mmCIF file of C-alpha atoms and ligand atoms in Angstrom:
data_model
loop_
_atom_site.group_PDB
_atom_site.id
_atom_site.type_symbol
_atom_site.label_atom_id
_atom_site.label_comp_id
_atom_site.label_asym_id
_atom_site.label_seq_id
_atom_site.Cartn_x
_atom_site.Cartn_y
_atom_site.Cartn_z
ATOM 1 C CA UNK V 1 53.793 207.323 163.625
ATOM 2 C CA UNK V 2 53.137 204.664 160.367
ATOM 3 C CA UNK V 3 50.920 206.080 157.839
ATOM 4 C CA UNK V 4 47.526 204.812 158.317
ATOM 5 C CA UNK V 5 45.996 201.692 157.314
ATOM 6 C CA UNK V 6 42.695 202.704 157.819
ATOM 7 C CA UNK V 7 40.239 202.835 154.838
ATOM 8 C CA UNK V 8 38.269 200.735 152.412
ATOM 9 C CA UNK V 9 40.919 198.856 149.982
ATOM 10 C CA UNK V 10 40.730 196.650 146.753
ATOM 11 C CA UNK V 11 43.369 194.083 145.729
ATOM 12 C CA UNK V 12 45.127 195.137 142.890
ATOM 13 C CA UNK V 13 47.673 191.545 143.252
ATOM 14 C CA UNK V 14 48.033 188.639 144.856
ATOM 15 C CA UNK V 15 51.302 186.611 144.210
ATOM 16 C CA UNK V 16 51.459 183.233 145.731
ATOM 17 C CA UNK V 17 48.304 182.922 147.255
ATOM 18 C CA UNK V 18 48.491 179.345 146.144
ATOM 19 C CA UNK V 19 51.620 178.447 148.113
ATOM 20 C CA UNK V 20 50.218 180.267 151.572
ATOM 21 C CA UNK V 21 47.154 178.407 151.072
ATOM 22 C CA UNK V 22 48.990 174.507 150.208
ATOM 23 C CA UNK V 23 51.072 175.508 153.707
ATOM 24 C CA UNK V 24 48.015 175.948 155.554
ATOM 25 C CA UNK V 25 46.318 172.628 154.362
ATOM 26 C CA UNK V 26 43.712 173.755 152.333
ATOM 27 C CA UNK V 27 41.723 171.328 150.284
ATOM 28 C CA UNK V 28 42.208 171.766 145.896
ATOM 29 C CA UNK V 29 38.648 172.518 145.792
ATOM 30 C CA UNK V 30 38.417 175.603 148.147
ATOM 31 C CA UNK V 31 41.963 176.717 146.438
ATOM 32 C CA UNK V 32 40.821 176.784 143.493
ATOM 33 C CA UNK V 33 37.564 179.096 144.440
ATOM 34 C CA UNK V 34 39.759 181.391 146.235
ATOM 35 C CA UNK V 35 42.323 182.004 143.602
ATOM 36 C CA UNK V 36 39.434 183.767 141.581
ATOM 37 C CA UNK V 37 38.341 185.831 144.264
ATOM 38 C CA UNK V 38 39.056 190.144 144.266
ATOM 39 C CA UNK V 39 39.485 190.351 148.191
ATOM 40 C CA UNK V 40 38.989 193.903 149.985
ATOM 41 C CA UNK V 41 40.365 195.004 153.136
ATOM 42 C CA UNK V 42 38.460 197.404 155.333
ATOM 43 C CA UNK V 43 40.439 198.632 158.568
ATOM 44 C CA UNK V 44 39.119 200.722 161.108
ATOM 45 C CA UNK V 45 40.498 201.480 164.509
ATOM 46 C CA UNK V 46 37.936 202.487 167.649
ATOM 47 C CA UNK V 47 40.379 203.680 170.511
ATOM 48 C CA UNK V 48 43.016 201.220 170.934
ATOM 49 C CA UNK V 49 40.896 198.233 169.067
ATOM 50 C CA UNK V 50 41.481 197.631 165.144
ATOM 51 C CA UNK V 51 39.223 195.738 163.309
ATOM 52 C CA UNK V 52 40.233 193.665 160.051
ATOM 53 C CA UNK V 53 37.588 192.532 157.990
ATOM 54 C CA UNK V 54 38.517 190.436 155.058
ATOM 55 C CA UNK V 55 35.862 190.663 152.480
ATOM 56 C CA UNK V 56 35.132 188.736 148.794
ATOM 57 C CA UNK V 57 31.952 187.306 147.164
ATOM 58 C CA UNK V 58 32.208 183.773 148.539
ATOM 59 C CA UNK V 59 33.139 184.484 152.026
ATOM 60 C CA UNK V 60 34.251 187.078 154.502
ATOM 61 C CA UNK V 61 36.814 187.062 157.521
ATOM 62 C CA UNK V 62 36.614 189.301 160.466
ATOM 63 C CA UNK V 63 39.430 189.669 163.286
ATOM 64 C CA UNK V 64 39.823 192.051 165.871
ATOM 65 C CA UNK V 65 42.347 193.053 168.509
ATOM 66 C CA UNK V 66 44.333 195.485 170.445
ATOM 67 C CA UNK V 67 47.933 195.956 169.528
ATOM 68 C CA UNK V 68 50.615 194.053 171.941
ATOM 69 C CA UNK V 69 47.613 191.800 174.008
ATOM 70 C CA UNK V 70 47.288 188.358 172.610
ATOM 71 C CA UNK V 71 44.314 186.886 171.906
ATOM 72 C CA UNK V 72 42.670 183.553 170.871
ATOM 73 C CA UNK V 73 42.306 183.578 166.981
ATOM 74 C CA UNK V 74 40.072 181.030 164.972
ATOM 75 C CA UNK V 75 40.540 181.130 161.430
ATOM 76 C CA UNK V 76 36.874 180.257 160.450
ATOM 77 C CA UNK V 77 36.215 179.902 157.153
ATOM 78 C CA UNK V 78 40.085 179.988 156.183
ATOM 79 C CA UNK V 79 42.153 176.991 157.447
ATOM 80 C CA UNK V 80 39.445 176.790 160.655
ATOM 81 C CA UNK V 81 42.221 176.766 163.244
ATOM 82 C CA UNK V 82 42.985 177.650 166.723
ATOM 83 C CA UNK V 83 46.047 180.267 166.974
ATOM 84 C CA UNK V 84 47.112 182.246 169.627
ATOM 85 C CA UNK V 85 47.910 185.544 167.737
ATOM 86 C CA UNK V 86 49.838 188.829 168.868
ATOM 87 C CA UNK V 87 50.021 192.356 166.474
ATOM 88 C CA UNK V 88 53.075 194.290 167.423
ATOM 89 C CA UNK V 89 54.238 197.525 165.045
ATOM 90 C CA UNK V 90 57.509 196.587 163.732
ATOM 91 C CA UNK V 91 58.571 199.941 162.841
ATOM 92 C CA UNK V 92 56.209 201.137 159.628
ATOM 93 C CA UNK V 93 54.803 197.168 159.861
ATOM 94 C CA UNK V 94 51.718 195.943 162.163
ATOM 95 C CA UNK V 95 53.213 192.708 162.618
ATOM 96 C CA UNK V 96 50.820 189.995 163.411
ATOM 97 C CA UNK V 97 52.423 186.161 165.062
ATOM 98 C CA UNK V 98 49.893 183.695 165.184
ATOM 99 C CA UNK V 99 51.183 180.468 167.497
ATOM 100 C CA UNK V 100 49.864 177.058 166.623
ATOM 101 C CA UNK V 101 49.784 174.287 164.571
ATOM 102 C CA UNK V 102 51.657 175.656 162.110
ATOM 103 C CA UNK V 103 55.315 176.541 162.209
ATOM 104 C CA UNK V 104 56.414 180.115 161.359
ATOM 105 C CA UNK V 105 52.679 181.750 160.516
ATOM 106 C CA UNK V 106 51.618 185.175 160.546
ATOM 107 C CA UNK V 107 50.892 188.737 158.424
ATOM 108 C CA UNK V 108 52.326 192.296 157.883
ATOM 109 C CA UNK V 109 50.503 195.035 156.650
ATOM 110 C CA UNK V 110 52.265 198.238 155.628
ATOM 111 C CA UNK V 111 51.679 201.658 153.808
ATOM 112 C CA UNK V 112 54.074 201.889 150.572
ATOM 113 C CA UNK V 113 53.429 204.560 147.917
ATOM 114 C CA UNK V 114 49.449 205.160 148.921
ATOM 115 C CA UNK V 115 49.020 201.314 148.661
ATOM 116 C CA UNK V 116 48.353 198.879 151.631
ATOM 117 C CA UNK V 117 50.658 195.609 151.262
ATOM 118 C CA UNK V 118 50.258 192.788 152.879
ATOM 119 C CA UNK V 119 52.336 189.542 153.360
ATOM 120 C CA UNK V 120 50.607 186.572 154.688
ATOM 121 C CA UNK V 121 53.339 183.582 155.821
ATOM 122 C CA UNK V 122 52.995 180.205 156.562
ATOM 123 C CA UNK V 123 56.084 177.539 157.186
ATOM 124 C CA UNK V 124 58.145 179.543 154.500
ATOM 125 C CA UNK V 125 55.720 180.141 151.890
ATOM 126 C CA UNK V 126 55.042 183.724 151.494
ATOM 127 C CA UNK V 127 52.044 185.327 149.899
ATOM 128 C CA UNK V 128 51.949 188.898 148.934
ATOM 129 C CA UNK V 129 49.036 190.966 148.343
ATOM 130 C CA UNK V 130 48.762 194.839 147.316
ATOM 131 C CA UNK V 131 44.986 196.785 147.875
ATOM 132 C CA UNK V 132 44.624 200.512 146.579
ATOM 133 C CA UNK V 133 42.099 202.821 147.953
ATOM 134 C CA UNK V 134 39.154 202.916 147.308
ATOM 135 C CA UNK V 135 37.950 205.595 145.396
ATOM 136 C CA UNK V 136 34.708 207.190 147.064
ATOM 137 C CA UNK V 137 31.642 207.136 145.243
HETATM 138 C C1 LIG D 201 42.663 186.131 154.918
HETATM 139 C C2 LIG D 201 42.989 183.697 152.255
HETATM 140 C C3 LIG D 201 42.882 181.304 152.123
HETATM 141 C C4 LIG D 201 41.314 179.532 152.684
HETATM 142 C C5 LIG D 201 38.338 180.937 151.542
HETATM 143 C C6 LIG D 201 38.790 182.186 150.869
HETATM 144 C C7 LIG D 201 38.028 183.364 151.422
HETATM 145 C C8 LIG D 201 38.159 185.790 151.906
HETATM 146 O O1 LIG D 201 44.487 186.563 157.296
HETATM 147 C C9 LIG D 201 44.198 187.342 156.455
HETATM 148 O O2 LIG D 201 44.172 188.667 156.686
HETATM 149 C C10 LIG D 201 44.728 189.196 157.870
HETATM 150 C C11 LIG D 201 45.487 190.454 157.500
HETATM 151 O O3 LIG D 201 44.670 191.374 156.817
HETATM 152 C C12 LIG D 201 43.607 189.581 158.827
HETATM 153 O O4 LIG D 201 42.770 188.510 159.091
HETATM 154 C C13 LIG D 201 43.900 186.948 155.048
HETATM 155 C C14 LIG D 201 42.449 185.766 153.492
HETATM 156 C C15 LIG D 201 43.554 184.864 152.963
HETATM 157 C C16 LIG D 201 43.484 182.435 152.883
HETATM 158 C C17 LIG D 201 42.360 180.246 153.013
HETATM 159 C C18 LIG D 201 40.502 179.706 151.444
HETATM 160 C C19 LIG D 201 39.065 179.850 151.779
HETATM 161 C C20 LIG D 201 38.900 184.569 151.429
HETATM 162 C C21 LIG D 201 37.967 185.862 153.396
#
């Protein structure tokens, strides 16, 4: 059983975020806003159902699913596109495909060290983010 990636978590880095986001299309402008932004994670998991929620100051980004059923994804507020996306634990990874548009997309999230990574791919350009707990106050 993976460690759990449940929990409240703050980005401590980001490498590449520009790349991920020049494969998915997005405009200079919005690039440029989200390079500045400290994202958070918060994970929970009701039953079989996760729920993702991608949070920052400018926008947040919500997805939620049960592990092996696909489901229709739109990326609202990201790239704003239609996937069809499937999360399947790949030994210690949750292992998420998302089928559309583009070629070769998708995320992993893993526990390393107390620390939640995540990679988030896109036609060969790989971004990789690390979040540490949040400390309760
Ligand atoms: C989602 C940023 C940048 C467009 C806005 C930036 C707002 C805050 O897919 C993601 O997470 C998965 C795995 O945890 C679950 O959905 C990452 C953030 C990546 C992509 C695209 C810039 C516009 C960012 C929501």
């Amino acid at each position: 059983m993976p460690a759990s990636l449940c929990g409240t978590w703050d980005m401590i880095s980001n490498v590449n975020l520009q790349g991920y986001m020049i494969a998915l299309g997005i405009s200079p402008h919005l690039r440029n806003i989200a390079l500045k932004l400290k994202m958070k994670k918060v994970i929970e998991q009701r039953g079989d159902q996760f729920i993702i929620k991608t949070t920052s100051t400018f926008r947040n980004y919500t997805v939620s699913f049960r592990v092996g059923q696909e489901f229709e994804e739109f990326t609202r507020g990201l790239d704003n596109k239609n996937v069809k996306s499937l999360v399947k634990w790949k030994g210690n990874k949750m292992v998420c495909e998302q089928t559309g548009e583009k070629k070769d997309r998708g995320w992993a999230h893993w526990i390393e060290d107390d620390k939640l990574h995540l990679e988030l791919y896109c036609e060969g350009e790989i971004c990789n983010q690390v979040f540490k707990k949040k400390v309760k106050q």
